[in-house]
Amino acid sequence: YGQQITIKLKDASVEEMLKVVRQQTGYNLLYSPQIISKGHRFDIDVEHAPLQEVLDHVFEKQPLAYTISGKTIILKEKPAPAITSVTEQQHLEGQVVDEHGVALEGATVLLKNTTIATQTDSKGIFRLQVPNQQRITVLIVRSVGYVSQEIPVSGTEKVKVVLKEEQTSLNQVVVIGYGTQKKSDITGSVSSIKSSDFNKGTNTTFDQMISGKASGVQIIQNSAEPGGGVSVRIRGASSINAGSSPLYVIDGLPIDNAPAVTGGGANFDAPRVPRNPLAALNPADIESIEILKDASATAIYGARGANGVVIVTTKKGKEGATQVSYNASTGLQQVAHKIDLLTTSEYKDVLNGIIDAGGGAETYRIGDDLSTTDWQDEVFRKAIIQNHALSLSGGNNKTKFYTSFNYFDQQGVVKSTGFKRYSAKLNLSTAVTDKLETGVSLNVSYTRDDYAPGGFGINAESGTIYSMLNFDPTLALRDANGVYTLSPFLDMDNPLALLEGANALANTYRTFGTAYAKYQLLPGLSAKINLGGDFSNQKRDVYVSRITRVGGPLGGSASILQGTLSNYLVEGTLNYDRQWNEHTVSAVLGATTQRFITDNTNQNARNFPSDLTGTYNTGLGDQSTYRLGSERRTNRLQSYLGRINYTFKDKYLLTGSFRMDGSSRFGTNNKFGYFPSFALGWKLHQETFMQGATAISNLKPRLSWGQTGNQEIGDYAAITTFSTGPSAILDDQLVTTTQPARIANPDLKWETTEQFNIGVDFGLFNERISGTIDYFQKKTFNMLLDLPIPTTTGFTSILSNVGSIRNTGWDFGITTQNLIGDFAWTTNINLSTLHNNVLNLGGIGQIITGDAGQTNQVFIIREGLPVYSFYGYQIDGIWQTDDDFSVTRDPVAPGDIKYHDSNGDGVVNADDRTILGNSFPKLTWSLGNNFSYKNWQLSVFLEGVEGIKMLNNNLVDAYFPVQFRRNRFAEPYLNRWTPEHPSDKYPSFVNPTGQGSKLVNSYTVEDASYLRLRTLTLAYNLPLNKKYMRNLGVSLTAENLFTISDYSGFDPTVNPNGGAFNRIDFNAYPMAKTFILGVSVDF
Amino acid sequence: QLEPEGFLATEEGVNSLLNAAFAEGYINGYEGKNRVMLENWSTDIEWETDGAENRTASQVTNFTLDASLDWLFGTMWLRPYRAIRNANLLLDNIDKATISDEDKAVYVAEARFIRVLSYVHLYSWFGSVPLRTSSNDPLELPRAEDAVLRQFIADELLAVAKVLPDPGSEKNYGRPNKGAAMALLCKFYLNTKQWQKAADQAQALIDLNLYSLYANYENLFKVENERNSEFILVNPQSPQGAGMNYMNGAFPPGFASDPRTGLTMRSNWANWAAQYRLYDTFYNSFDDDDNRRNLILTRYINTQGATVSLLNNNNTRSFKYWPDANAIGNEHGNDMSEIRYADILLSRAEALNELNGPNQESIDLVNQIRQRAGLGAKPLTIGQFSSKEDFREHLLKERGWEFYAEVGIRREDLIRMDRFIASAHERGKTNAQDYHRFFPIPQAALDADPSLAQNEGY
């Protein structure tokens, strides 16, 4: 079926033609010589035409008729034409086929405005009996999954109806690991997002485009800085010490998503989380993104599948005229939400008030003649985004190409930050012979990250954001000498001096791609060789000049960090697809190996004759300050994989897959891991007993089980090695040292995640409502854990396979077509719940971990709790003047914070700490509405999270100021406790650190739930004469128009701590509100 | 990253591992400062306000600290045990290395010294702790018997003192020498009240005739004078990354210059938010002629040109570690002495007093110190002290004047003389109880080791 043939014959007989057909299709022929001799000779010239169409065309003018049974073409004599006019009834005959010429069984054929209807048989043939008096004008033909058609007919000639497949989710082709599948045949849990559904707006990297678009997927912006890192988590956190990021596969190449350079350069407060390596790919090149969530889908990726797999498929050329598309957009960004700090007059009143109350030395009193500087206004700016994307694609029946170019330039809303990308893309495939196809997919990019210091540094070592939030608002920008002001009372640099004087620039060159050759060995059996490589080269230049407080005494500090990250892939697969009778089998078998190499060098020098040379000539620095370092690491994977998909009667679906992974990262005793999976699906709506339930157009329960692994533990973790220790000082010189890096664990292996998934895909009212519901239980055992060991060994932990952790949750995804027609309205809803629980910690009672700036011991990991639960002090209120102070032995006074004395022993200390929540969202949701009317389109996308906590470490600094003369969050200070206005919420701030280090508490661990209007897009397509221009569209997009949240920091969605479920906000880069105007032209 | 077998077979490998033991065993940098402050903030001389450090300091000063105190784990627990690990690994493997027997003996003695130094520290801070003497010891190891650990410390120090080179003939300045081992043993005997042994050990050091009091107390701690005849056990510091951090907190807010000495703030010095302050009672206890008091800053000129007095607000500052002109940011080069010759003289004086009550030799020893302090005209006489307790009380004062703000000394002195808790109560720190003479075992260490029990009281 669906085969295409190419025939060019002159004056041929039917027999000659059919022999060519047999050669090209492998179909058998059945006819008698007597019959075939009755045929006429004819000319034929067709190229790549569907078989059935060709045959229909040929036999139309022949006294012969054909039928196809299985793979056999049978010829018969045509019956004599019936004389319809004289019968009582008219007979209308015809056939219904799909676009590929395949007969459609069960299609309904209805005479318009009557109840006269019939269904097609297994050959797609229908025969409608129409009373004579009834005029035959229009037929309506319907079939599930196809666009209904109205066919005007006149008389009773044979009609042929070709139904187009409806572009519903059901017949989408979904990319799965090492192959594709129709969505209707999928047994696992896979979210597929097509380019048309991507988030509009500023998408520096593709992960932002799918935020909120797939249930069960959390996409957390580690930094809102252009090009900043993103954490993607699929179905929770299945590990504590091994990585939790999904595996990314771009056009068949598993990507090493590590940054090429880690570390930020000396004397520079680099962000804690690296920048986003995926920024190398132009998002406009992406055709679809598939997210494999359950083990049935991911087990084919074995030891890298436990955290889910994100498969990115880029656009390919199509046969036909060359299409040129050009997209341009420009936008304006501004900070969405400033933090409400004390203004100059508030600062003076509040701080002097605290001094009056005995909470500060007289030295710190604020006098008159003050400047009013809003440091946020000085640091932020309105920033421009520009994007230009040009693509050309097309091809002929043999060769197809897609090529694109992209220039993207995003300024940051913090001055002196920005991101630029220049990229080019080529996808090319060609059929060398009928059986051999080769192709390449190549991506080349240059990205340039310009960023300001903004990590977890504090005081004099801090970055711009920290300094901006803490710097004295009564100071002018510059002093009388034109130098950026410094405060004698602040151990901190001027925020603008940091912006101007501390500069980091990263230039990254990345090339990745694959080349393949596919050979059709036998009908249904093909072999493919796929070679891939990914080479990323980054040079990061960091210069801290004399105008900064840190750089001044050093005479400037220059760091150059260089890194090369490369990997190559060699893989061979065999694919087998066969269909016979009621069985369909599709199988893949393969072997693959991938090797990863990391190379880093870094250098630092100080004390330059001038700042002008920057990092251009580090040799000018003082030789005694030179610091050098380098590192090289490798690891290798060697794997064997197999999968079989079997369908019986197009109702019962079975998938089984297996992968064997060998990794150099594991201990000598455990080099190979084995990862099986099984899944069942049942197309319930195909059952005869469901035929009555016409409202149900699709109902497919699914069940899957599988095991996947996680090997993200870094290189060499299984063996003892000696690495650089702290420097000794001998003869007054620093001397480098070496000491053991860890205790060896020759038994170290992958951790195993066993996932059970039960779900259902459904469609109602002819797919007007469609959706997916899944429940999963994901249990990790042999968990890779830095198991604490007695610290008297000099080591704190040994990486071991102990312990167990479980994630459970529900994923819902529902799409409804509320209105169709001229005015169309579609709604998409995604909901996910997530519950995480540490089941077993290998006998260790608890692990307390996490730090930010001077805050530490933030999280607790304990059996029975979600991993990384916030652990700290509950605040009951404020000590009031008439309280009974005899209940406490702590040094407290009225106006101090009243911490909860859990054990009632009169002292609040570490034993009184309690669980203060966690960063696992109880509910993650998104709501997308698309409206279209004629050429207009409006889309509104809301997203939100409920039940999530985040430590606001800038709020910690507000409650427990490091220095008196720092600026602070306004709300607690303007409403602080005073004897005249005793507050039971906010303390007096007279002695904020008097009760020691109780920084993690129920005030500073804030609720980070939110509702956000993430994007609002209005688009208009100009009505055009399509001859020269296929499309011309303009769009206006607004991002982050509003956010509703109780969170007091810049934004409840950021997480500069990295990771998704151990969230700490400290010196976060603020989120921007963006307006973008876009134009797209297609020729 | 290197594989261990081949690496430790070479002298370079052994030396590099030994250097890592030095780096962990001696204090320096920010962590070194943490150790000094944790010990000093619970005494009658120093306290702290402001800065993030106050969150830690207020717990130490108010005796409300618990096992979660963040500086304890890294600085006071892990560092010594990493030094012990590195030393043990060296001792376990050195036989396989191709090194001459002579050199091997020194390497072994150096490793054993840094190991026993770490145990002396741990014993002082936490009481008896697990005694790990080989990298093959079992992972879980309970605390050693008090007597066993004491014996180990004394035996090791006696043994290595015989092998270690004389001061000045070490391979590099900063490596352990014979004097350091003898002085450490002397102080260990003193702190464990083995008076006779302490007195003898002090005498043995005096008899070496290698050490003497440096003539000028005010210049003793300056970076240019750090290699001197008085420092015996020294924690080397370097401005290149692991330096003395004390001055950063000693500078008062907006410090521009010191009107007395003309010392002027330099742009390469850091002035932290944290304020390291001395009590007025301590400042006022000095004799007016005592030149040791000169290293305490009582007033300064700030960046706005105003003269600010620090007196009468428990706010004077120790400028003992006189700032290093070549400091880089937080790091000053001044080496931090842990035991100096003055301590040995006063230790013998104290031990003899404990054995015999006030005696002329002790008086003479103390007068040597006072002489150098500019109090030659005001020598002590035996008649001033009616009893052992009386003289002990004076020794405590004398030791305060001599050793304030130095590494570890005051806390040990107060505990040894049984004044640690009482003096806290006198300062109004009513939470102080007997159990505070030890620090709590850090929570992370307890969490990781079921066989380890917390110190009583915590």
mmCIF file of C-alpha atoms in Angstrom, chain A residues 950-1081:
data_model
loop_
_atom_site.group_PDB
_atom_site.id
_atom_site.type_symbol
_atom_site.label_atom_id
_atom_site.label_comp_id
_atom_site.label_asym_id
_atom_site.label_seq_id
_atom_site.Cartn_x
_atom_site.Cartn_y
_atom_site.Cartn_z
ATOM 1 C CA MET A 950 12.280 29.219 48.224
ATOM 2 C CA LEU A 951 14.895 30.673 50.544
ATOM 3 C CA ASN A 952 15.207 34.379 49.845
ATOM 4 C CA ASN A 953 18.761 34.985 50.923
ATOM 5 C CA ASN A 954 18.612 38.693 50.158
ATOM 6 C CA LEU A 955 15.786 38.845 52.659
ATOM 7 C CA VAL A 956 18.136 37.103 55.099
ATOM 8 C CA ASP A 957 20.511 40.027 54.668
ATOM 9 C CA ALA A 958 17.617 42.399 55.284
ATOM 10 C CA TYR A 959 16.615 40.714 58.539
ATOM 11 C CA PHE A 960 20.195 40.126 59.681
ATOM 12 C CA PRO A 961 22.183 42.973 58.142
ATOM 13 C CA VAL A 962 25.864 42.374 57.781
ATOM 14 C CA GLN A 963 26.592 46.059 58.340
ATOM 15 C CA PHE A 964 24.499 48.784 59.850
ATOM 16 C CA ARG A 965 24.700 51.199 56.979
ATOM 17 C CA ARG A 966 23.381 48.825 54.372
ATOM 18 C CA ASN A 967 20.129 49.471 52.620
ATOM 19 C CA ARG A 968 17.316 47.057 53.381
ATOM 20 C CA PHE A 969 13.941 45.767 52.165
ATOM 21 C CA ALA A 970 11.430 48.493 52.970
ATOM 22 C CA GLU A 971 8.412 46.520 54.202
ATOM 23 C CA PRO A 972 9.822 45.008 57.420
ATOM 24 C CA TYR A 973 11.676 48.181 58.346
ATOM 25 C CA LEU A 974 8.881 50.676 57.748
ATOM 26 C CA ASN A 975 6.638 48.527 59.915
ATOM 27 C CA ARG A 976 9.218 47.512 62.491
ATOM 28 C CA TRP A 977 8.475 47.014 66.147
ATOM 29 C CA THR A 978 8.842 50.093 68.310
ATOM 30 C CA PRO A 979 7.630 50.537 71.883
ATOM 31 C CA GLU A 980 5.042 52.964 70.541
ATOM 32 C CA HIS A 981 3.926 50.759 67.668
ATOM 33 C CA PRO A 982 4.587 47.213 68.778
ATOM 34 C CA SER A 983 4.375 44.907 65.776
ATOM 35 C CA ASP A 984 3.877 41.202 66.170
ATOM 36 C CA LYS A 985 5.269 40.542 62.740
ATOM 37 C CA TYR A 986 8.399 42.619 62.294
ATOM 38 C CA PRO A 987 11.174 42.936 64.882
ATOM 39 C CA SER A 988 12.751 46.149 66.155
ATOM 40 C CA PHE A 989 16.059 45.364 64.384
ATOM 41 C CA VAL A 990 17.878 46.751 67.415
ATOM 42 C CA ASN A 991 19.884 43.579 67.920
ATOM 43 C CA PRO A 992 19.277 41.483 64.823
ATOM 44 C CA THR A 993 22.144 39.034 65.266
ATOM 45 C CA GLY A 994 21.887 38.782 69.033
ATOM 46 C CA GLN A 995 20.274 35.364 68.818
ATOM 47 C CA GLY A 996 23.010 33.957 66.652
ATOM 48 C CA SER A 997 22.685 32.446 63.250
ATOM 49 C CA LYS A 998 18.985 31.687 62.747
ATOM 50 C CA LEU A 999 19.010 32.756 59.152
ATOM 51 C CA VAL A 1000 16.877 29.968 57.758
ATOM 52 C CA ASN A 1001 13.482 30.570 59.281
ATOM 53 C CA SER A 1002 9.810 30.764 58.477
ATOM 54 C CA TYR A 1003 10.192 34.387 57.334
ATOM 55 C CA THR A 1004 13.130 33.980 54.994
ATOM 56 C CA VAL A 1005 11.863 30.722 53.496
ATOM 57 C CA GLU A 1006 9.109 32.268 51.428
ATOM 58 C CA ASP A 1007 6.191 30.961 49.472
ATOM 59 C CA ALA A 1008 7.180 31.167 45.813
ATOM 60 C CA SER A 1009 3.804 30.218 44.349
ATOM 61 C CA TYR A 1010 2.750 32.425 41.501
ATOM 62 C CA LEU A 1011 0.412 33.061 38.622
ATOM 63 C CA ARG A 1012 1.870 34.693 35.568
ATOM 64 C CA LEU A 1013 0.661 35.997 32.258
ATOM 65 C CA ARG A 1014 3.658 34.644 30.512
ATOM 66 C CA THR A 1015 2.875 35.568 26.946
ATOM 67 C CA LEU A 1016 0.254 37.495 25.112
ATOM 68 C CA THR A 1017 0.571 37.463 21.345
ATOM 69 C CA LEU A 1018 -1.487 39.183 18.713
ATOM 70 C CA ALA A 1019 -0.689 38.220 15.153
ATOM 71 C CA TYR A 1020 -2.049 39.252 11.795
ATOM 72 C CA ASN A 1021 -1.439 37.635 8.431
ATOM 73 C CA LEU A 1022 -1.822 39.994 5.537
ATOM 74 C CA PRO A 1023 -4.130 38.787 2.773
ATOM 75 C CA LEU A 1024 -1.868 38.385 -0.205
ATOM 76 C CA ASN A 1025 -1.708 37.483 -3.806
ATOM 77 C CA LYS A 1026 0.060 34.192 -3.109
ATOM 78 C CA LYS A 1027 1.878 34.180 -6.385
ATOM 79 C CA TYR A 1028 4.990 35.971 -5.181
ATOM 80 C CA MET A 1029 4.763 35.814 -1.466
ATOM 81 C CA ARG A 1030 3.246 32.944 0.367
ATOM 82 C CA ASN A 1031 2.837 34.692 3.635
ATOM 83 C CA LEU A 1032 3.385 37.999 5.333
ATOM 84 C CA GLY A 1033 2.622 38.212 8.992
ATOM 85 C CA VAL A 1034 3.167 40.653 11.792
ATOM 86 C CA SER A 1035 2.921 39.917 15.480
ATOM 87 C CA LEU A 1036 3.119 41.724 18.765
ATOM 88 C CA THR A 1037 4.106 39.755 21.828
ATOM 89 C CA ALA A 1038 4.215 40.790 25.445
ATOM 90 C CA GLU A 1039 6.001 38.624 27.971
ATOM 91 C CA ASN A 1040 5.615 38.583 31.740
ATOM 92 C CA LEU A 1041 2.980 41.309 31.697
ATOM 93 C CA PHE A 1042 2.022 40.521 35.235
ATOM 94 C CA THR A 1043 2.871 38.080 37.999
ATOM 95 C CA ILE A 1044 0.838 37.542 41.117
ATOM 96 C CA SER A 1045 2.910 36.239 43.996
ATOM 97 C CA ASP A 1046 3.621 36.801 47.677
ATOM 98 C CA TYR A 1047 7.304 36.370 47.032
ATOM 99 C CA SER A 1048 9.337 39.440 48.026
ATOM 100 C CA GLY A 1049 12.377 39.026 45.784
ATOM 101 C CA PHE A 1050 12.698 39.957 42.122
ATOM 102 C CA ASP A 1051 10.833 36.964 40.853
ATOM 103 C CA PRO A 1052 9.404 33.724 42.245
ATOM 104 C CA THR A 1053 10.532 31.709 39.231
ATOM 105 C CA VAL A 1054 14.271 32.209 39.308
ATOM 106 C CA ASN A 1055 16.741 30.002 41.061
ATOM 107 C CA PRO A 1056 20.332 31.186 41.020
ATOM 108 C CA ASN A 1057 21.252 28.213 43.211
ATOM 109 C CA GLY A 1058 20.770 25.894 40.229
ATOM 110 C CA GLY A 1059 18.844 22.675 40.336
ATOM 111 C CA ALA A 1060 15.074 22.844 40.512
ATOM 112 C CA PHE A 1061 14.172 21.501 43.891
ATOM 113 C CA ASN A 1062 16.765 23.083 46.175
ATOM 114 C CA ARG A 1063 15.888 26.645 45.507
ATOM 115 C CA ILE A 1064 17.761 29.597 46.914
ATOM 116 C CA ASP A 1065 17.357 33.078 45.564
ATOM 117 C CA PHE A 1066 20.447 35.171 46.130
ATOM 118 C CA ASN A 1067 21.407 38.155 44.010
ATOM 119 C CA ALA A 1068 19.166 36.889 41.222
ATOM 120 C CA TYR A 1069 19.277 38.639 37.913
ATOM 121 C CA PRO A 1070 15.850 40.292 37.649
ATOM 122 C CA MET A 1071 13.183 39.023 35.307
ATOM 123 C CA ALA A 1072 12.247 41.273 32.406
ATOM 124 C CA LYS A 1073 8.947 42.350 31.011
ATOM 125 C CA THR A 1074 9.248 42.328 27.242
ATOM 126 C CA PHE A 1075 7.418 43.679 24.235
ATOM 127 C CA ILE A 1076 8.342 42.294 20.847
ATOM 128 C CA LEU A 1077 7.281 43.253 17.373
ATOM 129 C CA GLY A 1078 7.850 40.569 14.775
ATOM 130 C CA VAL A 1079 7.524 40.275 11.033
ATOM 131 C CA SER A 1080 7.650 37.067 9.050
ATOM 132 C CA VAL A 1081 7.788 36.717 5.310
#
